[in-house]
Short mmCIF file of C-alpha atoms in Angstrom, two decimals:
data_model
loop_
_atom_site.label_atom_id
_atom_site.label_comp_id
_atom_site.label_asym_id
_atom_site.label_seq_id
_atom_site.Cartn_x
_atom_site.Cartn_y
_atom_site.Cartn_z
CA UNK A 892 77.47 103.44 81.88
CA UNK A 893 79.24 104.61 85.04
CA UNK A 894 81.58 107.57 84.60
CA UNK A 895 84.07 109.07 87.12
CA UNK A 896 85.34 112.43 86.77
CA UNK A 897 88.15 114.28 88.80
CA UNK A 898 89.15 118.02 89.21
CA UNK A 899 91.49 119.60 88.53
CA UNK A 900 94.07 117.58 86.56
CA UNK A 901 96.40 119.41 87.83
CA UNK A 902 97.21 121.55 90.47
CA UNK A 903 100.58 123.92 91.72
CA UNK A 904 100.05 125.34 95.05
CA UNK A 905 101.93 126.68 97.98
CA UNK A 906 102.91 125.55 101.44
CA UNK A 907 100.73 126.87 103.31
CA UNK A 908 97.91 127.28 101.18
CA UNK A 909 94.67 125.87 101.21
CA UNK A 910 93.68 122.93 98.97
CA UNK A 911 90.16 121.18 97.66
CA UNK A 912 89.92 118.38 94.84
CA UNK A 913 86.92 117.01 93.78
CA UNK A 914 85.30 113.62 92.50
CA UNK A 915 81.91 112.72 91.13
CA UNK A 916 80.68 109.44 90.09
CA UNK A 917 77.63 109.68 87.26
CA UNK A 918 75.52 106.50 86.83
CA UNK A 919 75.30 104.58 90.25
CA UNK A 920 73.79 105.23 93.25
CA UNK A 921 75.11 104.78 96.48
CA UNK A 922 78.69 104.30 95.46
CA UNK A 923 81.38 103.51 97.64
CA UNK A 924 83.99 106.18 97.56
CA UNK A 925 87.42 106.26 98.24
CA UNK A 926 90.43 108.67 98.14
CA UNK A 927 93.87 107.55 97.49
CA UNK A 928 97.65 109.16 97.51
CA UNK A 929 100.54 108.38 95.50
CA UNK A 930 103.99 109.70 95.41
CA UNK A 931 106.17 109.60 92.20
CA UNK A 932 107.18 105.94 92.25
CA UNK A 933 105.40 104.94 94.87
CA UNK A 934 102.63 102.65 96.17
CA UNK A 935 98.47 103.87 96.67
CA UNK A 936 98.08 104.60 99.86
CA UNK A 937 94.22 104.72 100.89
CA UNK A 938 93.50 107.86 102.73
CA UNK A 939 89.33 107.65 103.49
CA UNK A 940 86.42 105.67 102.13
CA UNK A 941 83.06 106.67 102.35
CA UNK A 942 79.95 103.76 101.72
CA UNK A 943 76.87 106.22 102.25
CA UNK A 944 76.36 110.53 102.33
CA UNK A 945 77.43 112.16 105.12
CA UNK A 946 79.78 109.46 106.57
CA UNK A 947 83.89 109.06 105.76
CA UNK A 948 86.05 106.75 107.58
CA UNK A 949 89.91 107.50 107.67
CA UNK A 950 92.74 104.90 107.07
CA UNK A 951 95.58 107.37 107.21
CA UNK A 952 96.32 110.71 108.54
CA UNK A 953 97.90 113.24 106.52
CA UNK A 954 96.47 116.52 107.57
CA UNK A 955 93.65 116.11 105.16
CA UNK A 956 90.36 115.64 105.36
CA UNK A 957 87.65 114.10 103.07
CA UNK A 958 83.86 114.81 102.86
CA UNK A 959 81.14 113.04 100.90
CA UNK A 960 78.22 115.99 100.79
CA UNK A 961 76.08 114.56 97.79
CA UNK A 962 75.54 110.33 97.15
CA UNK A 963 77.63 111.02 94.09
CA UNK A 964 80.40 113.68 95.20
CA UNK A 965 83.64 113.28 97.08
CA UNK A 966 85.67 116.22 98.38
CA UNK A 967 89.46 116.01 100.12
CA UNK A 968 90.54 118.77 101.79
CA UNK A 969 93.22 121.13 103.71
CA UNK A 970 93.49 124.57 104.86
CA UNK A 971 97.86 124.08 105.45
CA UNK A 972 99.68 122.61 102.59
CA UNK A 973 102.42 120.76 103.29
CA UNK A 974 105.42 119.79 100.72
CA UNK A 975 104.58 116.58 101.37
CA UNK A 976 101.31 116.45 100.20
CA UNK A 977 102.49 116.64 97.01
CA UNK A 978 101.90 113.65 94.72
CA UNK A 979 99.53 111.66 92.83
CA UNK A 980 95.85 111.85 93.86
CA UNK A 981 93.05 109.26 92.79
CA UNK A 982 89.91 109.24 93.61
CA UNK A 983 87.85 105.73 93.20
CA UNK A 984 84.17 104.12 93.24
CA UNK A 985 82.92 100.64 93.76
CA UNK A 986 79.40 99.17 93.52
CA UNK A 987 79.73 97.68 97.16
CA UNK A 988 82.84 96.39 99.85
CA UNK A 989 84.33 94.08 98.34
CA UNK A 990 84.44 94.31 94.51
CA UNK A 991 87.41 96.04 92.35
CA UNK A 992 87.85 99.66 91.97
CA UNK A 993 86.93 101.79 89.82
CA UNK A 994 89.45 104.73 89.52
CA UNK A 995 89.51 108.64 87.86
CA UNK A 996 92.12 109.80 86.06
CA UNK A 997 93.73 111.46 88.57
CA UNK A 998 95.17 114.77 89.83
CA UNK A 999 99.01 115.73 89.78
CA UNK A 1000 99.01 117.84 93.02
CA UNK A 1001 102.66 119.81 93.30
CA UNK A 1002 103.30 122.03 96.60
CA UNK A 1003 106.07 124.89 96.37
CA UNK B 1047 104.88 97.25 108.12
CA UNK B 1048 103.32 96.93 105.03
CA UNK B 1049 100.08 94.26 104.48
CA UNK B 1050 100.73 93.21 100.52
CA UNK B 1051 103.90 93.35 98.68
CA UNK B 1052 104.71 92.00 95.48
CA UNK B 1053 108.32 90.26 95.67
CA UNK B 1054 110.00 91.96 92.53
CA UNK B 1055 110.57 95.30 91.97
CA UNK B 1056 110.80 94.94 88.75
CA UNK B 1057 111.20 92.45 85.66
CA UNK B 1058 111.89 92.58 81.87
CA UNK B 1059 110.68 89.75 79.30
CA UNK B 1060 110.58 90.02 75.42
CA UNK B 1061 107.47 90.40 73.76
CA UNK B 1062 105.49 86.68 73.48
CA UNK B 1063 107.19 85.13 76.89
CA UNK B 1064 105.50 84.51 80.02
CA UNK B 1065 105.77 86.36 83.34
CA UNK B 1066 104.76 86.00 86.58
CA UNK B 1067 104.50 88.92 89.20
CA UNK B 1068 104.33 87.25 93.08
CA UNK B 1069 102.83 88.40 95.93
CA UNK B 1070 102.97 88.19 99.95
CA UNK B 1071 100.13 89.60 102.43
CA UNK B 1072 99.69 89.63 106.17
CA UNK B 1073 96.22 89.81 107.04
CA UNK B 1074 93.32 88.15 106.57
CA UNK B 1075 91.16 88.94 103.25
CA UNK B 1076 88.29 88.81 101.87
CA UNK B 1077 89.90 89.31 98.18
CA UNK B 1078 92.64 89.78 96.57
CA UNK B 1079 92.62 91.87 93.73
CA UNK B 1080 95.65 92.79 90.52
CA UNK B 1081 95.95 96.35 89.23
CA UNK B 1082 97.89 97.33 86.56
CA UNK B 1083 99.17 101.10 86.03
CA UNK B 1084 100.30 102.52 83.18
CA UNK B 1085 102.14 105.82 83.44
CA UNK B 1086 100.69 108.70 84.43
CA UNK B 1087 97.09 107.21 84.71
CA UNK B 1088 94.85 105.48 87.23
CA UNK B 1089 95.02 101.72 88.56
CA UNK B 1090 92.68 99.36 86.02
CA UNK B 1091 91.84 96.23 87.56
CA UNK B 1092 92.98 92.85 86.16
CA UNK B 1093 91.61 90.18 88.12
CA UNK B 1094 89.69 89.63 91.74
CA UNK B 1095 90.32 86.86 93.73
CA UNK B 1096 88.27 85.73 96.35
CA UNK B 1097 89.37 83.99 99.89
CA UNK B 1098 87.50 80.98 99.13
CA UNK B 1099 88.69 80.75 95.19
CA UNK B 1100 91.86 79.53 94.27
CA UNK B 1101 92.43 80.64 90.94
CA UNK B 1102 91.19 82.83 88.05
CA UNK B 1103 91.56 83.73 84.59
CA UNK B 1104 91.03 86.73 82.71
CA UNK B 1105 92.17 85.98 78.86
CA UNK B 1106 95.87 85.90 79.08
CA UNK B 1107 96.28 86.81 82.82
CA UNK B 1108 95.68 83.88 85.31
CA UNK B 1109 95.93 84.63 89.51
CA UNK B 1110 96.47 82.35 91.79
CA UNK B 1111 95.63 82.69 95.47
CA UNK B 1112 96.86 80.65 98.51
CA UNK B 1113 95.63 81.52 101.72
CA UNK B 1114 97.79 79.02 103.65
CA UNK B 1115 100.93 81.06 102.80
CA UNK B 1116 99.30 84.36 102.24
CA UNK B 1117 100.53 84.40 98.79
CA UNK B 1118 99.24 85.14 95.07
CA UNK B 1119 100.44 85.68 91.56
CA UNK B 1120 99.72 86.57 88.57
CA UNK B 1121 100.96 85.00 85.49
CA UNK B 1122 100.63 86.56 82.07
CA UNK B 1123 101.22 84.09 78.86
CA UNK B 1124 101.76 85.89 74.99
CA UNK B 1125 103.41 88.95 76.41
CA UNK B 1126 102.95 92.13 74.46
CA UNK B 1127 104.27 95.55 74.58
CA UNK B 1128 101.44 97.20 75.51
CA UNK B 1129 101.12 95.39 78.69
CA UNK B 1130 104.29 97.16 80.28
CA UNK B 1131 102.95 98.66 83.35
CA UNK B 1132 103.34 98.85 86.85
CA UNK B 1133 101.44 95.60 88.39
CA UNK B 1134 99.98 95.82 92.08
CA UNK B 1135 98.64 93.64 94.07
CA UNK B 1136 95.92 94.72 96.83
CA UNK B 1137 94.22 92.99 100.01
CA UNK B 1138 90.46 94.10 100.56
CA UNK B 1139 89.07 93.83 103.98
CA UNK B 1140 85.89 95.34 104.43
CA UNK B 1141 86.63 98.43 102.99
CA UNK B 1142 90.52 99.04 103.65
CA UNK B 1143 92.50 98.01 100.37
CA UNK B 1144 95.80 98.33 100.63
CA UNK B 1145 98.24 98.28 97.43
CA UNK B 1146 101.69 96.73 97.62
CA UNK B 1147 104.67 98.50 96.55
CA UNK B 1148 104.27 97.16 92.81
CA UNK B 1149 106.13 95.44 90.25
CA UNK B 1150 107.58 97.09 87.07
CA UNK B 1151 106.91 95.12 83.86
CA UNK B 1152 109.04 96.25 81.04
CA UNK B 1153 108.03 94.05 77.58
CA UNK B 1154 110.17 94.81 74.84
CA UNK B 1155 109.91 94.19 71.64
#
C-alpha cells in the first residue's frame, strides 16, 4: 500500500527566516507530486507539480520554491519568510495526470 | 477570477436528509473531481468525474457533471453526522487542479 508522509506537523518560524518542508511518497514509482497552500478558511491553492525527478512546474508564485531531488521526495522551499506564508500546507501524490489526489496530513506553518 | 466554485458557502441538514453541494467552472476539463475536508486534516476524495461521463455514484454520494453549463453537483442521500465537512469541488487539466472556495456541511443530529 501507498503511504504519504509529511514533515514537520508543525512549524513556528520568523519573518525573515528560512523555511524547508518535506514529502515522501513510499510504494509507487514515478508519482506525480504536488504542493498545495491553504489559509485558515480558505480554498487549496496549487503551488507546483512535479510528474518525473528533477523537473517542477509552478502554478503560483509565492516566493517559494519546490524541488523534487529523489522519484519519491518533494521539497518546498524559502530563504525570506513572509507573514503571509503562513497557513496550511499539503503535500499530494497521484498515480498519473488525471486521477484524484492523494494527500498527507499536512503541515500547520505559522510565521511571527 | 477563480476556475471552480461551489455556489453555497455553506448549508445545514439534520441527520438522514439529503443535500446537494453545486458547482460552477470556467475552463475546459478533463475531470472533475469532489473532496471532502474534515477539520484540521487533508482533502479525501469522494468521487471523479470525467468530461465524457455524466454521472457517478459512490455509495451514498452521486455527482453529476454537465459540460454544456460548466456545472456539477454532488448529492448525498441518508445524511450522517460524520459526514460534516468542508466539500470542494476541483477542475483537473493536465496537471493544474484547482479547488473552489468550498462548501460547509454542518449535519446535526
Amino acid at each position: 500500500a501507498q503511504t504519504i508522509h509529511q514533515w514537520p506537523v508543525a512549524e513556528i518560524k520568523a519573518v525573515g527566516s528560512p523555511l524547508s518542508l518535506g514529502c515522501t511518497i513510499k510504494g509507487k514509482s514515478s508519482p506525480n507530486l504536488y504542493w498545495y497552500w491553504q489559509a485558515t478558511g480558505g480554498t487549496l491553492q496549487q503551488l507546483f507539480y512535479s510528474i518525473t525527478v528533477g523537473q517542477v512546474e509552478s502554478v503560483v508564485q509565492l516566493n517559494l520554491s519546490a524541488s523534487r531531488p529523489k522519484d519519491d521526495q518533494f521539497i518546498l522551499s524559502t530563504e525570506k519568510l513572509l507573514l503571509s506564508h503562513s497557513g496550511f500546507y499539503l503535500c499530494a501524490w497521484s498515480p498519473h495526470s488525471n486521477e484524484r489526489l492523494f494527500f498527507g496530513h499536512g503541515t500547520k506553518l505559522s510565521v511571527l | 477570477s477563480q476556475l471552480a466554485e461551489e455556489n453555497s458557502w455553506a448549508l445545514s441538514v439534520h441527520e438522514g436528509e439529503s443535500v446537494t453541494v453545486n458547482c460552477s467552472y470556467k475552463t475546459s476539463i478533463t475531470a472533475l473531481q469532489w473532496y471532502r475536508q474534515k477539520s484540521g486534516k487533508g482533502p479525501a476524495q469522494l468521487i471523479l468525474i470525467r468530461s465524457n461521463e455524466r454521472e457517478k455514484r459512490n455509495g451514498r454520494l452521486r455527482a453529476t457533471l454537465d459540460t454544456s453549463s460548466q456545472s456539477s453537483s454532488l448529492s448525498i442521500t441518508a445524511t450522517r453526522c460524520e459526514d460534516t465537512a468542508v466539500y470542494f469541488c476541483a477542475t483537473d487539466s493536465n496537471n493544474r487542479i484547482f479547488f473552489g472556495d468550498g462548501t460547509q456541511l454542518v449535519v446535526k443530529p
